[in-house]
Tab-separated table of C-alpha atoms in Angstrom:
chain	number	residue	atom	x	y	z
A	1	UNK	CA	0.000	0.000	0.000
A	2	UNK	CA	2.800	2.410	0.896
A	3	UNK	CA	4.752	1.784	-2.311
A	4	UNK	CA	1.616	1.960	-4.422
A	5	UNK	CA	0.580	5.305	-2.955
A	6	UNK	CA	4.100	6.675	-3.252
A	7	UNK	CA	4.415	5.844	-6.944
A	8	UNK	CA	0.861	6.606	-8.080
A	9	UNK	CA	-0.283	9.580	-6.060
A	10	UNK	CA	-0.359	13.117	-7.393
A	11	UNK	CA	-0.767	14.389	-3.826
A	12	UNK	CA	2.592	16.024	-3.019
A	13	UNK	CA	1.692	16.313	0.668
A	14	UNK	CA	0.966	12.592	0.930
A	15	UNK	CA	4.168	11.714	-0.943
A	16	UNK	CA	6.211	13.918	1.394
A	17	UNK	CA	4.564	12.335	4.425
A	18	UNK	CA	5.331	8.813	3.175
A	19	UNK	CA	8.999	9.646	2.636
A	20	UNK	CA	9.230	11.269	6.074
A	21	UNK	CA	7.901	8.091	7.682
A	22	UNK	CA	10.378	6.027	5.689
A	23	UNK	CA	13.081	8.304	7.091
A	24	UNK	CA	12.004	7.336	10.610
A	25	UNK	CA	12.881	3.739	9.755
A	26	UNK	CA	15.962	4.366	7.589
A	27	UNK	CA	17.243	7.817	6.638
A	28	UNK	CA	19.448	6.415	3.894
A	29	UNK	CA	16.571	4.660	2.128
A	30	UNK	CA	14.359	7.744	2.399
A	31	UNK	CA	17.093	9.937	0.936
A	32	UNK	CA	17.675	7.512	-1.940
A	33	UNK	CA	13.967	7.334	-2.751
A	34	UNK	CA	13.591	11.100	-2.575
A	35	UNK	CA	16.492	11.429	-5.015
A	36	UNK	CA	15.234	8.782	-7.442
A	37	UNK	CA	11.543	9.739	-7.586
A	38	UNK	CA	12.052	12.836	-9.765
A	39	UNK	CA	13.924	10.648	-12.266
A	40	UNK	CA	10.829	8.546	-12.942
A	41	UNK	CA	9.548	9.712	-16.286
A	42	UNK	CA	5.785	9.408	-16.645
A	43	UNK	CA	3.072	7.684	-14.674
A	44	UNK	CA	3.455	4.152	-13.310
A	45	UNK	CA	0.606	1.637	-13.363
A	46	UNK	CA	0.805	-0.222	-10.047
A	47	UNK	CA	-1.009	-3.556	-9.751
A	48	UNK	CA	-1.188	-4.777	-6.144
A	49	UNK	CA	-1.997	-8.418	-5.416
A	50	UNK	CA	-2.598	-10.014	-2.015
A	51	UNK	CA	-1.579	-13.647	-2.031
A	52	UNK	CA	-3.685	-14.393	1.045
A	53	UNK	CA	-6.763	-14.183	-1.175
A	54	UNK	CA	-7.751	-17.192	-3.266
A	55	UNK	CA	-8.326	-15.566	-6.645
A	56	UNK	CA	-8.173	-16.343	-10.330
A	57	UNK	CA	-4.942	-14.534	-11.217
A	58	UNK	CA	-6.040	-13.250	-14.632
A	59	UNK	CA	-9.419	-12.122	-13.328
A	60	UNK	CA	-7.847	-10.272	-10.402
A	61	UNK	CA	-5.338	-8.413	-12.586
A	62	UNK	CA	-7.821	-7.322	-15.220
A	63	UNK	CA	-10.493	-6.415	-12.658
A	64	UNK	CA	-8.060	-4.168	-10.812
A	65	UNK	CA	-6.822	-2.530	-13.996
A	66	UNK	CA	-10.325	-1.872	-15.307
A	67	UNK	CA	-11.428	-0.311	-12.028
A	68	UNK	CA	-8.310	1.858	-11.902
A	69	UNK	CA	-8.704	2.970	-15.521
A	70	UNK	CA	-12.351	3.834	-14.978
A	71	UNK	CA	-11.425	5.925	-11.932
A	72	UNK	CA	-8.871	8.032	-13.821
A	73	UNK	CA	-10.758	8.168	-17.113
A	74	UNK	CA	-8.707	5.856	-19.344
A	75	UNK	CA	-10.619	3.911	-22.065
A	76	UNK	CA	-10.931	0.204	-21.291
A	77	UNK	CA	-12.236	-1.024	-24.655
A	78	UNK	CA	-9.012	-2.901	-25.559
A	79	UNK	CA	-9.317	-4.895	-22.326
A	80	UNK	CA	-12.863	-5.993	-23.030
A	81	UNK	CA	-11.728	-8.162	-25.936
A	82	UNK	CA	-9.562	-10.279	-23.653
A	83	UNK	CA	-12.402	-11.921	-21.780
A	84	UNK	CA	-15.116	-12.128	-24.407
A	85	UNK	CA	-16.854	-14.973	-22.597
A	86	UNK	CA	-18.110	-12.446	-20.023
A	87	UNK	CA	-19.565	-10.203	-22.732
A	88	UNK	CA	-21.067	-13.272	-24.389
A	89	UNK	CA	-22.754	-14.322	-21.137
A	90	UNK	CA	-24.098	-10.782	-20.658
A	91	UNK	CA	-25.485	-10.700	-24.203
A	92	UNK	CA	-27.325	-13.968	-23.651
A	93	UNK	CA	-28.839	-12.739	-20.362
A	94	UNK	CA	-29.999	-9.521	-22.020
A	95	UNK	CA	-32.539	-11.548	-23.996
A	96	UNK	CA	-34.178	-13.015	-20.872
A	97	UNK	CA	-37.152	-11.524	-19.068
A	98	UNK	CA	-36.575	-10.956	-15.375
A	99	UNK	CA	-39.256	-13.517	-14.503
A	100	UNK	CA	-37.194	-16.267	-16.142
A	101	UNK	CA	-34.120	-15.274	-14.181
A	102	UNK	CA	-35.688	-15.601	-10.725
A	103	UNK	CA	-33.741	-18.802	-9.857
A	104	UNK	CA	-30.489	-17.042	-10.786
A	105	UNK	CA	-31.465	-13.959	-8.770
A	106	UNK	CA	-32.043	-16.133	-5.712
A	107	UNK	CA	-28.744	-17.960	-6.145
A	108	UNK	CA	-26.773	-14.721	-6.487
A	109	UNK	CA	-28.859	-12.849	-3.886
A	110	UNK	CA	-29.688	-9.987	-6.277
A	111	UNK	CA	-32.967	-8.432	-7.399
A	112	UNK	CA	-32.137	-6.943	-10.779
A	113	UNK	CA	-30.581	-8.246	-13.976
A	114	UNK	CA	-28.540	-5.035	-14.203
A	115	UNK	CA	-26.588	-6.073	-11.095
A	116	UNK	CA	-25.503	-9.315	-12.743
A	117	UNK	CA	-24.568	-7.512	-15.961
A	118	UNK	CA	-22.462	-5.031	-13.984
A	119	UNK	CA	-20.596	-7.838	-12.254
A	120	UNK	CA	-19.998	-9.605	-15.548
A	121	UNK	CA	-18.618	-6.359	-16.973
A	122	UNK	CA	-16.195	-6.326	-14.022
A	123	UNK	CA	-15.121	-9.904	-14.882
A	124	UNK	CA	-16.512	-11.396	-11.690
A	125	UNK	CA	-15.511	-15.048	-12.060
A	126	UNK	CA	-17.892	-16.327	-9.366
A	127	UNK	CA	-20.886	-14.684	-11.078
A	128	UNK	CA	-19.804	-16.003	-14.471
A	129	UNK	CA	-19.695	-19.569	-13.129
A	130	UNK	CA	-23.224	-19.244	-11.709
A	131	UNK	CA	-24.518	-17.749	-14.972
A	132	UNK	CA	-22.740	-20.448	-16.981
A	133	UNK	CA	-24.301	-23.246	-14.908
A	134	UNK	CA	-27.752	-21.607	-14.981
A	135	UNK	CA	-27.764	-21.240	-18.760
A	136	UNK	CA	-26.388	-24.732	-19.220
A	137	UNK	CA	-29.300	-26.092	-17.162
A	138	UNK	CA	-31.585	-24.450	-19.718
A	139	UNK	CA	-29.741	-26.077	-22.600
A	140	UNK	CA	-27.827	-22.915	-23.565
A	141	UNK	CA	-24.109	-23.712	-23.221
A	142	UNK	CA	-21.639	-20.814	-23.193
A	143	UNK	CA	-18.478	-21.044	-25.249
A	144	UNK	CA	-15.231	-19.847	-23.642
A	145	UNK	CA	-13.701	-17.374	-26.105
A	146	UNK	CA	-10.959	-14.769	-25.937
A	147	UNK	CA	-7.345	-14.638	-24.773
A	148	UNK	CA	-7.305	-14.222	-21.030
A	149	UNK	CA	-4.157	-15.594	-19.432
A	150	UNK	CA	-2.018	-13.315	-17.269
A	151	UNK	CA	0.510	-13.321	-20.107
A	152	UNK	CA	-2.147	-12.157	-22.605
A	153	UNK	CA	-3.292	-9.386	-20.273
A	154	UNK	CA	0.211	-8.075	-19.576
A	155	UNK	CA	1.085	-8.172	-23.272
A	156	UNK	CA	-1.987	-6.127	-24.146
A	157	UNK	CA	-1.414	-3.635	-21.318
A	158	UNK	CA	2.106	-2.991	-22.555
A	159	UNK	CA	1.152	-2.677	-26.221
A	160	UNK	CA	-1.875	-0.446	-25.644
A	161	UNK	CA	-1.069	1.614	-22.574
A	162	UNK	CA	2.696	1.669	-21.888
A	163	UNK	CA	5.341	3.615	-23.777
A	164	UNK	CA	6.026	6.962	-25.409
A	165	UNK	CA	2.916	9.135	-25.800
A	166	UNK	CA	0.812	6.553	-23.932
A	167	UNK	CA	-0.833	6.606	-20.526
A	168	UNK	CA	1.972	4.947	-18.529
A	169	UNK	CA	5.752	4.666	-18.688
A	170	UNK	CA	5.928	1.352	-16.811
A	171	UNK	CA	3.950	-1.308	-14.962
A	172	UNK	CA	4.866	-2.388	-11.431
A	173	UNK	CA	3.315	-5.569	-10.021
A	174	UNK	CA	3.490	-5.731	-6.220
A	175	UNK	CA	2.590	-9.231	-5.003
A	176	UNK	CA	2.287	-9.531	-1.226
A	177	UNK	CA	2.416	-13.046	0.306
A	178	UNK	CA	3.657	-14.370	-3.020
A	179	UNK	CA	4.889	-17.617	-1.491
A	180	UNK	CA	1.509	-18.347	-0.003
A	181	UNK	CA	-0.189	-17.729	-3.357
A	182	UNK	CA	2.364	-20.008	-5.006
A	183	UNK	CA	1.153	-22.773	-2.701
A	184	UNK	CA	-2.469	-21.998	-3.495
A	185	UNK	CA	-1.955	-21.836	-7.268
A	186	UNK	CA	-0.143	-25.167	-7.197
A	187	UNK	CA	-2.801	-27.021	-5.231
A	188	UNK	CA	-5.837	-25.188	-6.654
A	189	UNK	CA	-5.005	-24.585	-10.313
A	190	UNK	CA	-8.691	-24.921	-11.194
A	191	UNK	CA	-9.297	-21.683	-9.269
A	192	UNK	CA	-6.066	-19.760	-9.801
A	193	UNK	CA	-6.037	-20.603	-13.500
A	194	UNK	CA	-4.230	-23.352	-15.349
A	195	UNK	CA	-0.534	-22.462	-15.440
A	196	UNK	CA	-1.232	-19.080	-13.817
A	197	UNK	CA	2.236	-18.627	-12.314
A	198	UNK	CA	3.946	-19.754	-15.509
A	199	UNK	CA	1.883	-17.259	-17.510
A	200	UNK	CA	2.713	-14.507	-15.021
A	201	UNK	CA	6.429	-15.281	-15.260
A	202	UNK	CA	6.438	-15.330	-19.057
A	203	UNK	CA	4.365	-12.141	-19.259
A	204	UNK	CA	6.865	-10.310	-17.064
A	205	UNK	CA	9.929	-11.814	-18.739
A	206	UNK	CA	8.804	-11.019	-22.281
A	207	UNK	CA	8.066	-7.402	-21.327
A	208	UNK	CA	10.930	-6.908	-18.875
A	209	UNK	CA	11.689	-3.430	-20.171
A	210	UNK	CA	8.176	-2.273	-19.331
A	211	UNK	CA	7.134	-4.441	-16.366
A	212	UNK	CA	8.771	-4.847	-12.966
A	213	UNK	CA	7.756	-7.465	-10.404
A	214	UNK	CA	8.111	-7.134	-6.638
A	215	UNK	CA	7.079	-10.137	-4.584
A	216	UNK	CA	7.079	-10.349	-0.791
A	217	UNK	CA	7.780	-13.746	0.804
A	218	UNK	CA	7.993	-14.817	4.429
A	219	UNK	CA	10.485	-17.645	3.837
A	220	UNK	CA	12.978	-18.732	1.208
A	221	UNK	CA	11.072	-19.988	-1.827
A	222	UNK	CA	12.265	-23.571	-1.371
A	223	UNK	CA	10.643	-23.638	2.066
A	224	UNK	CA	7.218	-23.431	0.441
A	225	UNK	CA	7.911	-26.679	-1.400
A	226	UNK	CA	8.447	-28.474	1.898
A	227	UNK	CA	5.044	-27.321	3.165
A	228	UNK	CA	3.137	-29.123	0.391
A	229	UNK	CA	2.112	-32.789	0.071
A	230	UNK	CA	4.455	-34.879	-2.088
A	231	UNK	CA	1.927	-34.950	-4.951
A	232	UNK	CA	2.487	-31.224	-5.562
A	233	UNK	CA	6.220	-30.874	-4.955
A	234	UNK	CA	7.299	-31.310	-8.572
A	235	UNK	CA	4.734	-28.775	-9.734
A	236	UNK	CA	5.677	-26.012	-7.303
A	237	UNK	CA	9.373	-26.725	-7.919
A	238	UNK	CA	8.916	-25.657	-11.545
A	239	UNK	CA	7.662	-22.242	-10.432
A	240	UNK	CA	10.275	-21.871	-7.703
A	241	UNK	CA	13.068	-22.502	-10.217
A	242	UNK	CA	11.818	-19.659	-12.433
A	243	UNK	CA	11.342	-17.051	-9.718
A	244	UNK	CA	14.436	-18.148	-7.761
A	245	UNK	CA	16.672	-16.215	-10.163
A	246	UNK	CA	15.150	-12.866	-9.115
A	247	UNK	CA	17.172	-10.380	-7.089
A	248	UNK	CA	16.458	-10.657	-3.358
A	249	UNK	CA	16.379	-7.971	-0.709
A	250	UNK	CA	15.725	-8.406	3.007
A	251	UNK	CA	13.407	-6.059	4.899
A	252	UNK	CA	14.219	-5.217	8.488
A	253	UNK	CA	11.657	-5.445	11.284
A	254	UNK	CA	11.911	-1.672	11.738
A	255	UNK	CA	11.032	-1.034	8.100
A	256	UNK	CA	8.047	-3.394	8.206
A	257	UNK	CA	6.779	-1.693	11.382
A	258	UNK	CA	7.046	1.721	9.762
A	259	UNK	CA	5.367	0.347	6.630
A	260	UNK	CA	2.305	-0.646	8.674
A	261	UNK	CA	2.152	2.805	10.282
A	262	UNK	CA	2.408	4.618	6.947
A	263	UNK	CA	-0.158	2.237	5.439
A	264	UNK	CA	-2.690	3.281	8.080
A	265	UNK	CA	-2.126	6.939	7.198
A	266	UNK	CA	-2.559	6.225	3.473
A	267	UNK	CA	-5.835	4.443	4.151
A	268	UNK	CA	-7.103	7.317	6.297
A	269	UNK	CA	-6.459	9.717	3.416
């Protein structure tokens, strides 16, 4: 939260406050950051992921980006083509009278079709699954269409939104509790997305000049392998090998304590 606010905010007072708090933890780091910030040319798109949440990786990235773009007035049309199955489901529902959708309303705890359409537009995976199953029960199967892996999304973001004379100069992905999500994605690929971590790695690697990745882990990556049943060890080892080559930095307890304090101030603002 602190890094995201620092890099994205246009509020000079908030930025100054964040750096001052960093100085309380480490004056050298605060001075370095204060020196480097003016050298950043253009706006950075920060995508923040919390690995404690059990999400579909592609859905979480694109949902965050769409919400952020809508908030700052950036067109999202190029993103809509990535997950066409959601638009397809919405188009099918449009043709139904509300009376025929009562069972779906009850299941989703909503009262209006517009609510479901809004959630589909936001790429809500849970709603899509319910709509898919409901339509299938009526003999109307939905076809999964569109490119929607994390790699596809990152490639499109770079080509459409990052670069000279575009909205952003760079993308920064901040992934908290990355090790925990690595465990989840390995043991629950049907939820996280098939090959989600591999797609994330390739998407970052192939656009390394435009995308930076910052992952926070509690233990060395190999420790997460030991926490899993033997059936999953080979699978998580593949991901560990790829991310193991990344540069590693160690945060002090003092810095983490200050980070929590600054985070509270950011939230209050």
